[in-house]
PDB file of C-alpha atoms in Angstrom:
ATOM      1  CA  ALA I   1       0.126   4.949  36.441  1.00 62.00           C
ATOM      2  CA  MET I   2      -2.091   6.474  33.934  1.00 92.00           C
ATOM      3  CA  ILE I   3      -2.581   3.637  31.457  1.00 94.00           C
ATOM      4  CA  TYR I   4      -5.888   3.139  29.624  1.00 95.00           C
ATOM      5  CA  ASP I   5      -7.491   1.970  26.349  1.00 96.00           C
ATOM      6  CA  LEU I   6      -8.846   4.427  23.852  1.00 95.00           C
ATOM      7  CA  ASP I   7     -11.518   2.942  21.580  1.00 97.00           C
ATOM      8  CA  THR I   8     -11.693   4.840  18.371  1.00 96.00           C
ATOM      9  CA  LYS I   9     -13.924   4.652  15.182  1.00 97.00           C
ATOM     10  CA  THR I  10     -13.045   6.991  12.259  1.00 97.00           C
ATOM     11  CA  GLU I  11     -14.933   7.136   8.851  1.00 97.00           C
ATOM     12  CA  ILE I  12     -13.889   9.153   5.679  1.00 96.00           C
ATOM     13  CA  ASP I  13     -16.489   9.035   2.967  1.00 95.00           C
ATOM     14  CA  SER I  14     -13.884  10.207   0.399  1.00 94.00           C
ATOM     15  CA  LEU I  15     -10.056  10.320   0.881  1.00 92.00           C
ATOM     16  CA  THR I  16      -7.702  11.510  -1.910  1.00 92.00           C
ATOM     17  CA  VAL I  17      -3.901  11.341  -1.508  1.00 89.00           C
ATOM     18  CA  THR I  18      -1.637  13.173  -3.860  1.00 89.00           C
ATOM     19  CA  TYR I  19       2.108  13.539  -3.583  1.00 81.00           C
ATOM     20  CA  GLY I  20       4.699  14.802  -6.114  1.00 80.00           C
ATOM     21  CA  GLY I  21       2.080  14.974  -8.766  1.00 84.00           C
ATOM     22  CA  LEU I  22       0.867  11.330  -8.323  1.00 81.00           C
ATOM     23  CA  THR I  23      -2.441  10.428  -7.060  1.00 84.00           C
ATOM     24  CA  TYR I  24      -2.007   7.422  -4.775  1.00 84.00           C
ATOM     25  CA  LEU I  25      -5.721   7.422  -3.507  1.00 87.00           C
ATOM     26  CA  SER I  26      -8.682   8.911  -5.305  1.00 88.00           C
ATOM     27  CA  ASN I  27     -11.977   9.388  -3.507  1.00 90.00           C
ATOM     28  CA  ALA I  28     -11.411   6.205  -1.300  1.00 93.00           C
ATOM     29  CA  LYS I  29     -14.102   5.334   1.202  1.00 93.00           C
ATOM     30  CA  THR I  30     -12.083   4.653   4.401  1.00 96.00           C
ATOM     31  CA  ALA I  31     -12.857   3.315   7.883  1.00 97.00           C
ATOM     32  CA  LEU I  32     -10.670   2.779  10.958  1.00 96.00           C
ATOM     33  CA  ASP I  33     -11.776   0.820  14.037  1.00 97.00           C
ATOM     34  CA  ALA I  34      -8.904   0.721  16.492  1.00 97.00           C
ATOM     35  CA  ILE I  35      -8.074   0.478  20.241  1.00 97.00           C
ATOM     36  CA  PHE I  36      -4.911   2.108  21.390  1.00 96.00           C
ATOM     37  CA  GLN I  37      -3.403   1.517  24.800  1.00 97.00           C
ATOM     38  CA  VAL I  38      -2.295   4.858  26.094  1.00 96.00           C
ATOM     39  CA  ASP I  39       0.561   4.832  28.664  1.00 96.00           C
ATOM     40  CA  GLN I  40       0.767   8.509  29.637  1.00 93.00           C
ATOM     41  CA  ASN I  41       3.822   8.065  31.903  1.00 92.00           C
ATOM     42  CA  GLN I  42       5.826   6.915  29.000  1.00 93.00           C
ATOM     43  CA  SER I  43       4.028   8.901  26.148  1.00 95.00           C
ATOM     44  CA  LYS I  44       3.614   5.446  24.442  1.00 97.00           C
ATOM     45  CA  TYR I  45       0.744   4.365  22.325  1.00 96.00           C
ATOM     46  CA  THR I  46       0.233   0.675  21.624  1.00 97.00           C
ATOM     47  CA  LEU I  47      -1.995  -0.790  19.001  1.00 96.00           C
ATOM     48  CA  LYS I  48      -4.420  -3.540  20.124  1.00 96.00           C
ATOM     49  CA  ASP I  49      -7.466  -4.612  18.044  1.00 94.00           C
ATOM     50  CA  ASN I  50      -7.584  -2.636  14.904  1.00 96.00           C
ATOM     51  CA  ASP I  51      -9.136  -2.827  11.384  1.00 96.00           C
ATOM     52  CA  LEU I  52      -8.371  -0.450   8.575  1.00 96.00           C
ATOM     53  CA  LEU I  53     -10.644  -0.571   5.387  1.00 96.00           C
ATOM     54  CA  VAL I  54      -9.737   1.393   2.316  1.00 95.00           C
ATOM     55  CA  ASN I  55     -12.576   0.699  -0.395  1.00 93.00           C
ATOM     56  CA  ALA I  56     -12.394  -3.091  -0.095  1.00 93.00           C
ATOM     57  CA  LEU I  57      -8.820  -3.419   1.004  1.00 95.00           C
ATOM     58  CA  ARG I  58      -8.535  -4.594   4.663  1.00 97.00           C
ATOM     59  CA  LEU I  59      -5.325  -3.934   6.737  1.00 97.00           C
ATOM     60  CA  GLN I  60      -4.300  -4.782  10.165  1.00 97.00           C
ATOM     61  CA  ALA I  61      -1.420  -3.225  12.261  1.00 96.00           C
ATOM     62  CA  ASP I  62       0.706  -4.159  15.113  1.00 97.00           C
ATOM     63  CA  GLY I  63       3.164  -2.364  17.299  1.00 97.00           C
ATOM     64  CA  TRP I  64       3.597   0.818  19.090  1.00 98.00           C
ATOM     65  CA  VAL I  65       4.547   4.652  18.822  1.00 97.00           C
ATOM     66  CA  GLN I  66       6.296   6.631  21.451  1.00 97.00           C
ATOM     67  CA  LEU I  67       7.058  10.283  22.037  1.00 96.00           C
ATOM     68  CA  PRO I  68       9.935  10.429  24.481  1.00 93.00           C
ATOM     69  CA  ASP I  69      10.564  14.137  23.809  1.00 93.00           C
ATOM     70  CA  GLU I  70       9.365  16.999  21.750  1.00 91.00           C
ATOM     71  CA  ASP I  71      11.583  16.082  18.704  1.00 93.00           C
ATOM     72  CA  ASN I  72      11.606  12.222  18.528  1.00 95.00           C
ATOM     73  CA  VAL I  73       8.908   9.929  17.479  1.00 97.00           C
ATOM     74  CA  ARG I  74      10.104   6.155  18.250  1.00 97.00           C
ATOM     75  CA  MET I  75       8.136   3.481  16.454  1.00 97.00           C
ATOM     76  CA  ASP I  76       7.983  -0.286  15.879  1.00 98.00           C
ATOM     77  CA  LEU I  77       4.947  -0.977  13.615  1.00 97.00           C
ATOM     78  CA  SER I  78       4.010  -3.622  11.178  1.00 98.00           C
ATOM     79  CA  PHE I  79       1.005  -4.233   8.873  1.00 97.00           C
ATOM     80  CA  ASN I  80      -0.495  -6.906   6.680  1.00 97.00           C
ATOM     81  CA  ALA I  81      -3.545  -7.572   4.558  1.00 96.00           C
ATOM     82  CA  PRO I  82      -5.378 -10.542   6.258  1.00 94.00           C
ATOM     83  CA  GLU I  83      -7.442 -11.243   3.128  1.00 93.00           C
ATOM     84  CA  ASN I  84      -5.772 -12.272  -0.051  1.00 94.00           C
ATOM     85  CA  ASP I  85      -8.271 -11.860  -2.818  1.00 96.00           C
ATOM     86  CA  PHE I  86      -6.779  -9.663  -5.476  1.00 96.00           C
ATOM     87  CA  ARG I  87     -10.360  -8.041  -5.770  1.00 95.00           C
ATOM     88  CA  ASN I  88      -9.454  -6.210  -2.436  1.00 94.00           C
ATOM     89  CA  LEU I  89      -6.111  -4.652  -3.578  1.00 94.00           C
ATOM     90  CA  PHE I  90      -7.580  -3.861  -7.054  1.00 93.00           C
ATOM     91  CA  SER I  91     -10.151  -1.674  -5.385  1.00 92.00           C
ATOM     92  CA  ILE I  92      -7.671   0.966  -4.364  1.00 91.00           C
ATOM     93  CA  ILE I  93      -6.235   1.619  -7.773  1.00 88.00           C
ATOM     94  CA  PRO I  94      -7.544   5.105  -8.792  1.00 81.00           C
ATOM     95  CA  GLY I  95     -10.536   4.822 -11.197  1.00 80.00           C
ATOM     96  CA  ALA I  96     -11.157   1.110 -10.522  1.00 83.00           C
ATOM     97  CA  TYR I  97     -13.625   1.457  -7.563  1.00 81.00           C
ATOM     98  CA  LEU I  98     -16.646   2.693  -9.507  1.00 78.00           C
ATOM     99  CA  LYS I  99     -20.403   2.559  -8.983  1.00 78.00           C
ATOM    100  CA  GLY I 100     -21.349  -1.079  -9.563  1.00 79.00           C
ATOM    101  CA  TYR I 101     -17.816  -2.363  -8.564  1.00 84.00           C
ATOM    102  CA  GLU I 102     -19.581  -5.279  -6.959  1.00 85.00           C
ATOM    103  CA  GLN I 103     -20.272  -6.526 -10.522  1.00 90.00           C
ATOM    104  CA  VAL I 104     -16.723  -6.423 -11.757  1.00 92.00           C
ATOM    105  CA  LYS I 105     -15.216 -10.017 -11.953  1.00 95.00           C
ATOM    106  CA  VAL I 106     -11.890 -10.016 -10.324  1.00 95.00           C
ATOM    107  CA  ASP I 107      -9.823 -13.230  -9.708  1.00 96.00           C
ATOM    108  CA  GLY I 108      -6.384 -14.012  -8.336  1.00 97.00           C
ATOM    109  CA  LYS I 109      -4.495 -13.718  -5.080  1.00 98.00           C
ATOM    110  CA  PHE I 110      -2.249 -11.052  -3.563  1.00 97.00           C
ATOM    111  CA  ALA I 111      -0.011 -10.449  -0.533  1.00 97.00           C
ATOM    112  CA  LEU I 112       0.807  -7.117   1.144  1.00 97.00           C
ATOM    113  CA  ASN I 113       2.774  -6.502   4.222  1.00 97.00           C
ATOM    114  CA  GLY I 114       5.397  -4.094   5.635  1.00 97.00           C
ATOM    115  CA  GLU I 115       7.140  -2.650   8.741  1.00 97.00           C
ATOM    116  CA  VAL I 116       8.421   0.549   9.925  1.00 96.00           C
ATOM    117  CA  LYS I 117      11.024   0.506  12.807  1.00 97.00           C
ATOM    118  CA  GLY I 118      13.211   3.275  14.311  1.00 96.00           C
ATOM    119  CA  THR I 119      13.144   6.956  15.178  1.00 96.00           C
ATOM    120  CA  TYR I 120      11.754   9.821  13.146  1.00 94.00           C
ATOM    121  CA  ASN I 121      13.284  13.310  14.027  1.00 94.00           C
ATOM    122  CA  ALA I 122      12.332  16.288  11.727  1.00 88.00           C
ATOM    123  CA  VAL I 123      15.069  18.363  13.125  1.00 91.00           C
ATOM    124  CA  THR I 124      18.036  16.035  12.366  1.00 91.00           C
ATOM    125  CA  GLU I 125      16.142  14.346   9.429  1.00 87.00           C
ATOM    126  CA  GLN I 126      16.577  10.948  11.120  1.00 91.00           C
ATOM    127  CA  MET I 127      14.110   8.476   9.396  1.00 93.00           C
ATOM    128  CA  PRO I 128      13.075   4.982  10.620  1.00 95.00           C
ATOM    129  CA  ALA I 129      13.844   1.982   8.574  1.00 96.00           C
ATOM    130  CA  PHE I 130      10.957   0.644   6.603  1.00 96.00           C
ATOM    131  CA  LYS I 131      10.119  -2.073   4.074  1.00 97.00           C
ATOM    132  CA  ILE I 132       6.903  -2.914   1.982  1.00 96.00           C
ATOM    133  CA  ASN I 133       6.337  -6.137   0.211  1.00 97.00           C
ATOM    134  CA  ILE I 134       3.582  -6.724  -2.373  1.00 96.00           C
ATOM    135  CA  GLY I 135       2.942  -9.698  -4.682  1.00 97.00           C
ATOM    136  CA  VAL I 136      -0.065 -10.537  -7.113  1.00 97.00           C
ATOM    137  CA  ASP I 137      -0.624 -14.060  -8.520  1.00 97.00           C
ATOM    138  CA  ASN I 138      -2.626 -14.683 -11.486  1.00 97.00           C
ATOM    139  CA  GLY I 139      -4.990 -11.690 -11.380  1.00 97.00           C
ATOM    140  CA  ARG I 140      -7.687 -10.900 -13.744  1.00 97.00           C
ATOM    141  CA  VAL I 141     -10.201  -8.142 -14.111  1.00 95.00           C
ATOM    142  CA  LYS I 142     -13.283  -8.004 -16.228  1.00 95.00           C
ATOM    143  CA  TYR I 143     -15.843  -5.079 -16.213  1.00 93.00           C
ATOM    144  CA  PRO I 144     -19.379  -6.397 -17.104  1.00 92.00           C
ATOM    145  CA  ASP I 145     -20.146  -3.673 -19.784  1.00 89.00           C
ATOM    146  CA  LEU I 146     -16.676  -3.960 -21.472  1.00 92.00           C
ATOM    147  CA  PRO I 147     -15.735  -6.578 -24.038  1.00 95.00           C
ATOM    148  CA  LEU I 148     -12.033  -7.304 -22.968  1.00 95.00           C
ATOM    149  CA  SER I 149     -10.313  -8.243 -19.686  1.00 95.00           C
ATOM    150  CA  ILE I 150      -6.956  -7.583 -18.167  1.00 95.00           C
ATOM    151  CA  ALA I 151      -5.541 -10.904 -17.339  1.00 96.00           C
ATOM    152  CA  ASN I 152      -2.353 -12.805 -16.269  1.00 97.00           C
ATOM    153  CA  ILE I 153      -1.578  -9.962 -13.943  1.00 97.00           C
ATOM    154  CA  ASN I 154       1.557 -11.183 -11.899  1.00 98.00           C
ATOM    155  CA  ALA I 155       3.726  -8.843  -9.876  1.00 97.00           C
ATOM    156  CA  LYS I 156       6.335  -9.096  -7.192  1.00 98.00           C
ATOM    157  CA  GLY I 157       8.067  -6.154  -5.590  1.00 97.00           C
ATOM    158  CA  SER I 158       9.523  -4.538  -2.507  1.00 97.00           C
ATOM    159  CA  ILE I 159      10.500  -1.048  -1.245  1.00 95.00           C
ATOM    160  CA  ALA I 160      13.014  -1.146   1.459  1.00 96.00           C
ATOM    161  CA  SER I 161      15.111   1.512   3.275  1.00 95.00           C
ATOM    162  CA  PRO I 162      17.593   0.532   6.003  1.00 94.00           C
ATOM    163  CA  GLY I 163      17.367   3.879   7.963  1.00 89.00           C
ATOM    164  CA  SER I 164      17.969   7.565   7.827  1.00 86.00           C
ATOM    165  CA  ASP I 165      19.886   7.571   4.521  1.00 89.00           C
ATOM    166  CA  LEU I 166      17.237   7.403   1.875  1.00 90.00           C
ATOM    167  CA  ASP I 167      19.900   6.965  -0.652  1.00 93.00           C
ATOM    168  CA  GLN I 168      20.167   3.392   0.590  1.00 95.00           C
ATOM    169  CA  MET I 169      16.558   2.766  -0.361  1.00 94.00           C
ATOM    170  CA  ILE I 170      15.840   0.160  -3.068  1.00 96.00           C
ATOM    171  CA  ILE I 171      12.705  -0.163  -5.106  1.00 96.00           C
ATOM    172  CA  ASP I 172      12.873  -3.522  -6.630  1.00 97.00           C
ATOM    173  CA  PHE I 173       9.941  -4.735  -8.893  1.00 96.00           C
ATOM    174  CA  SER I 174      11.433  -8.003 -10.374  1.00 96.00           C
ATOM    175  CA  LYS I 175       8.172  -8.862 -12.042  1.00 96.00           C
ATOM    176  CA  PHE I 176       5.195  -6.959 -13.385  1.00 96.00           C
ATOM    177  CA  ALA I 177       3.177  -8.520 -16.079  1.00 97.00           C
ATOM    178  CA  LEU I 178      -0.381  -8.432 -17.513  1.00 96.00           C
ATOM    179  CA  LYS I 179      -2.256  -9.086 -20.762  1.00 96.00           C
ATOM    180  CA  ILE I 180      -4.736  -6.690 -22.235  1.00 94.00           C
ATOM    181  CA  GLY I 181      -6.911  -8.410 -24.800  1.00 88.00           C
ATOM    182  CA  SER I 182      -4.420 -10.408 -26.784  1.00 89.00           C
ATOM    183  CA  ASN I 183      -1.278  -8.342 -26.042  1.00 92.00           C
ATOM    184  CA  PRO I 184       0.981  -9.402 -23.213  1.00 95.00           C
ATOM    185  CA  ILE I 185       3.222  -6.990 -21.335  1.00 96.00           C
ATOM    186  CA  ASP I 186       6.086  -8.136 -19.222  1.00 97.00           C
ATOM    187  CA  SER I 187       8.334  -5.667 -17.330  1.00 97.00           C
ATOM    188  CA  ARG I 188      10.763  -5.212 -14.287  1.00 97.00           C
ATOM    189  CA  PHE I 189      12.222  -2.103 -12.523  1.00 96.00           C
ATOM    190  CA  ILE I 190      15.067  -1.858  -9.920  1.00 97.00           C
ATOM    191  CA  LEU I 191      16.037   1.637  -8.557  1.00 96.00           C
ATOM    192  CA  LYS I 192      19.051   2.117  -6.357  1.00 97.00           C
ATOM    193  CA  THR I 193      20.651   5.232  -4.813  1.00 96.00           C
ATOM    194  CA  PRO I 194      17.688   7.325  -5.830  1.00 93.00           C
ATOM    195  CA  MET I 195      18.910  10.509  -3.973  1.00 92.00           C
ATOM    196  CA  SER I 196      22.494  10.858  -5.066  1.00 95.00           C
ATOM    197  CA  ASP I 197      22.637   9.250  -8.517  1.00 95.00           C
ATOM    198  CA  PRO I 198      19.561   7.195  -9.531  1.00 95.00           C
ATOM    199  CA  ASP I 199      20.710   3.934 -10.847  1.00 97.00           C
ATOM    200  CA  VAL I 200      17.724   2.432 -12.786  1.00 97.00           C
ATOM    201  CA  ASP I 201      17.594  -1.088 -14.345  1.00 97.00           C
ATOM    202  CA  ALA I 202      14.284  -1.462 -15.966  1.00 97.00           C
ATOM    203  CA  LYS I 203      12.851  -3.447 -18.931  1.00 97.00           C
ATOM    204  CA  VAL I 204       9.495  -3.433 -20.649  1.00 96.00           C
ATOM    205  CA  LYS I 205       8.467  -5.929 -23.456  1.00 97.00           C
ATOM    206  CA  GLY I 206       5.102  -6.144 -25.088  1.00 96.00           C
ATOM    207  CA  ILE I 207       2.345  -4.094 -27.033  1.00 91.00           C
ATOM    208  CA  LEU I 208       0.020  -1.770 -25.349  1.00 88.00           C
ATOM    209  CA  ASN I 209      -2.925  -1.035 -27.697  1.00 89.00           C
ATOM    210  CA  LEU I 210      -4.855   1.925 -26.401  1.00 91.00           C
ATOM    211  CA  ALA I 211      -8.018   1.004 -28.205  1.00 91.00           C
ATOM    212  CA  GLU I 212      -7.970  -2.363 -26.479  1.00 91.00           C
ATOM    213  CA  LEU I 213      -7.066  -0.638 -23.233  1.00 90.00           C
ATOM    214  CA  SER I 214     -10.162   1.307 -23.360  1.00 92.00           C
ATOM    215  CA  LYS I 215     -12.185  -1.847 -24.186  1.00 93.00           C
ATOM    216  CA  ALA I 216     -10.886  -3.261 -20.866  1.00 92.00           C
ATOM    217  CA  PHE I 217     -10.675  -0.566 -18.287  1.00 88.00           C
ATOM    218  CA  PRO I 218     -13.288   2.265 -17.790  1.00 83.00           C
TER     219      PRO I 218
END
């Protein structure tokens, strides 16, 4: 039986991810230390000890990926952020992780986890089910050379798709709130049937003073 452990170390000095005109990561410093158990008989790759670092955000994953034939990719994966300081999550926001980031005062807690389970097939357009959960509790950010802070950052959201039909995906951010200077902003956003007929239920209440924003975020 051809079963062995593959010990890998990967470093990327600057990773930028852009999709659909949106930048999700900008010049992120990335490192992955991971051990994969490789079962060549079953073309199965199982995650063992692993540690992914994106700027200051640390993620750990569990599960496996299998290639039973040339068209299908089976998977059962989950991930979570083992450290819950909001500072770590904030570091992946494009523009936030600047030189001297260590001096930025960031308070608050967060939670981030997710899972992907099922089969991916590009020919039949089959997709696995997936879900991502995120929460932020009482976050606050204060840059040392700027007079104002971004405070009262609270968020709760999920992105969930039960399977191949992406029209059943639901994006549900029931809470997203913050205060820039003296102006609070409170919002929510729910999206259903995104492919066939986007059903959006959204609400934003507050004042965004761009002059104050420039005094709180570089």
